Structures are given as C-alpha cells and as structure tokens.
CSV table of C-alpha atoms in Angstrom, one decimal:
chain,number,residue,atom,x,y,z
A,1212,MET,CA,46.1,104.5,72.0
A,1213,CYS,CA,43.8,101.5,71.8
A,1214,LYS,CA,42.3,102.2,75.3
A,1215,GLU,CA,41.6,105.8,74.2
A,1216,PHE,CA,39.8,104.6,71.0
A,1217,GLU,CA,37.8,102.1,73.1
A,1218,GLN,CA,36.7,104.8,75.5
A,1219,VAL,CA,35.7,107.2,72.7
A,1220,MET,CA,33.7,104.4,70.9
A,1221,LYS,CA,32.0,103.4,74.1
A,1222,SER,CA,30.9,107.0,74.8
A,1223,LYS,CA,29.3,107.2,71.4
A,1224,PHE,CA,27.9,103.7,70.8
A,1225,GLU,CA,26.5,100.8,72.9
A,1226,MET,CA,29.3,98.2,72.7
A,1227,SER,CA,31.4,95.8,74.6
A,1228,VAL,CA,35.0,94.7,74.2
A,1229,MET,CA,35.4,91.0,73.8
A,1230,GLY,CA,39.1,90.7,73.5
A,1231,GLU,CA,41.5,91.1,70.6
A,1232,LEU,CA,39.9,91.6,67.2
A,1233,SER,CA,40.4,88.6,64.9
A,1234,TYR,CA,37.4,88.7,62.5
A,1235,PHE,CA,35.2,91.6,61.5
A,1236,LEU,CA,32.9,92.1,58.5
A,1237,GLY,CA,34.5,89.4,56.5
A,1238,LEU,CA,38.0,90.5,57.3
A,1239,GLN,CA,40.5,88.5,59.2
A,1240,VAL,CA,42.7,90.7,61.4
A,1241,GLU,CA,46.1,89.6,62.7
A,1242,GLN,CA,47.7,91.8,65.3
A,1243,LYS,CA,51.5,91.3,65.6
A,1244,GLU,CA,54.4,93.2,67.0
A,1245,ASP,CA,55.4,94.4,63.6
A,1246,GLY,CA,52.0,95.6,62.5
A,1247,MET,CA,48.3,94.8,61.9
A,1248,PHE,CA,47.6,92.6,58.9
A,1249,ILE,CA,44.2,92.3,57.3
A,1250,HIS,CA,43.2,89.6,54.8
A,1251,GLN,CA,40.1,87.7,53.6
A,1252,ILE,CA,41.3,84.1,53.3
A,1253,LYS,CA,38.4,82.7,55.4
A,1254,TYR,CA,35.9,84.8,53.4
A,1255,VAL,CA,37.2,83.6,50.1
A,1256,TYR,CA,37.0,79.9,51.2
A,1257,ASP,CA,33.5,80.5,52.6
A,1258,ILE,CA,32.4,81.9,49.2
A,1259,LEU,CA,34.1,79.1,47.2
A,1260,ASN,CA,32.4,76.6,49.5
A,1261,ARG,CA,29.0,78.3,49.2
A,1262,PHE,CA,29.1,78.0,45.4
A,1263,LYS,CA,30.7,74.6,45.4
A,1264,MET,CA,33.9,75.9,43.7
A,1265,ASN,CA,36.4,74.4,46.2
A,1266,ASP,CA,38.2,72.6,43.3
A,1267,CYS,CA,38.4,75.7,41.0
A,1268,SER,CA,41.6,76.8,39.4
A,1269,THR,CA,43.6,79.5,41.1
A,1270,PHE,CA,44.8,82.7,39.5
A,1271,ASN,CA,47.4,85.2,40.6
A,1272,THR,CA,46.2,88.4,42.3
A,1273,PRO,CA,46.5,91.7,40.5
A,1274,ILE,CA,48.6,93.3,43.4
A,1275,CYS,CA,52.1,92.3,44.4
A,1276,GLU,CA,52.2,90.0,47.4
A,1277,ASN,CA,53.4,91.5,50.7
A,1278,HIS,CA,52.8,95.1,49.3
A,1279,ASN,CA,53.1,97.5,52.2
A,1280,LEU,CA,50.1,99.9,52.2
A,1281,GLY,CA,50.7,103.0,54.2
A,1282,PRO,CA,49.4,106.5,54.5
A,1283,ASP,CA,49.5,108.7,51.4
A,1284,HIS,CA,51.7,111.6,52.5
A,1285,GLU,CA,52.1,113.0,49.0
A,1286,SER,CA,48.4,113.7,48.3
A,1287,THR,CA,47.2,117.1,49.5
A,1288,GLU,CA,43.9,117.4,47.6
A,1289,ASP,CA,40.7,116.4,49.4
A,1290,VAL,CA,38.5,113.8,47.8
A,1291,ASP,CA,34.8,114.6,47.2
A,1292,PRO,CA,33.0,111.9,49.2
A,1293,THR,CA,29.7,112.3,47.2
A,1294,GLN,CA,31.4,110.5,44.3
A,1295,TYR,CA,31.7,107.3,46.4
A,1296,ARG,CA,28.2,107.3,48.1
A,1297,ILE,CA,25.8,104.6,47.3
A,1298,SER,CA,22.4,105.6,45.9
A,1299,GLY,CA,19.2,103.7,45.7
C-alpha cells in the first residue's frame, strides 16, 4: 500500500523518499505496528519557547486522551467544500 502511494505521488509530483516519515508540517508522526500516531508535542514546545512561555501553567485538553479517531462510517451526506475554503 505504501509503495503504491509512493509511486502515484512520484508520477504526479517531483519528490524523493527520504525514509520513514517522522515530522511533517508541524506534526510528529509515529509509525508503530498497532497504528500511526500523530501529535504536535514538538510544535507546542517550539511555540512556547518562541514566546518565552516555557514556565506557563498547563491546562487539560478539551478532548479525551487516547481517543481513537477512525473513519466515520455512519455519515452518508457529502460535505460542501466551499464552506471550508479560505478567501482573501
């Protein structure tokens, strides 16, 4: 599956494969046997450091920890993409 995706992407874009993905657009990617995990711990620390807020107080996240996000098999209606486009 990954090799197929790689071949399709290479046929459409100029790109090179540099090994396993670990960091992309501010997202840390961990690939394990039981799944792929995406988080932004490094990004958060970089932003805190940038604004000299390393010692700020923490606050719980609004989503349950370890919540499994999977495909939405129940929804059958299409979403209008124009609602989510950026203008300007």
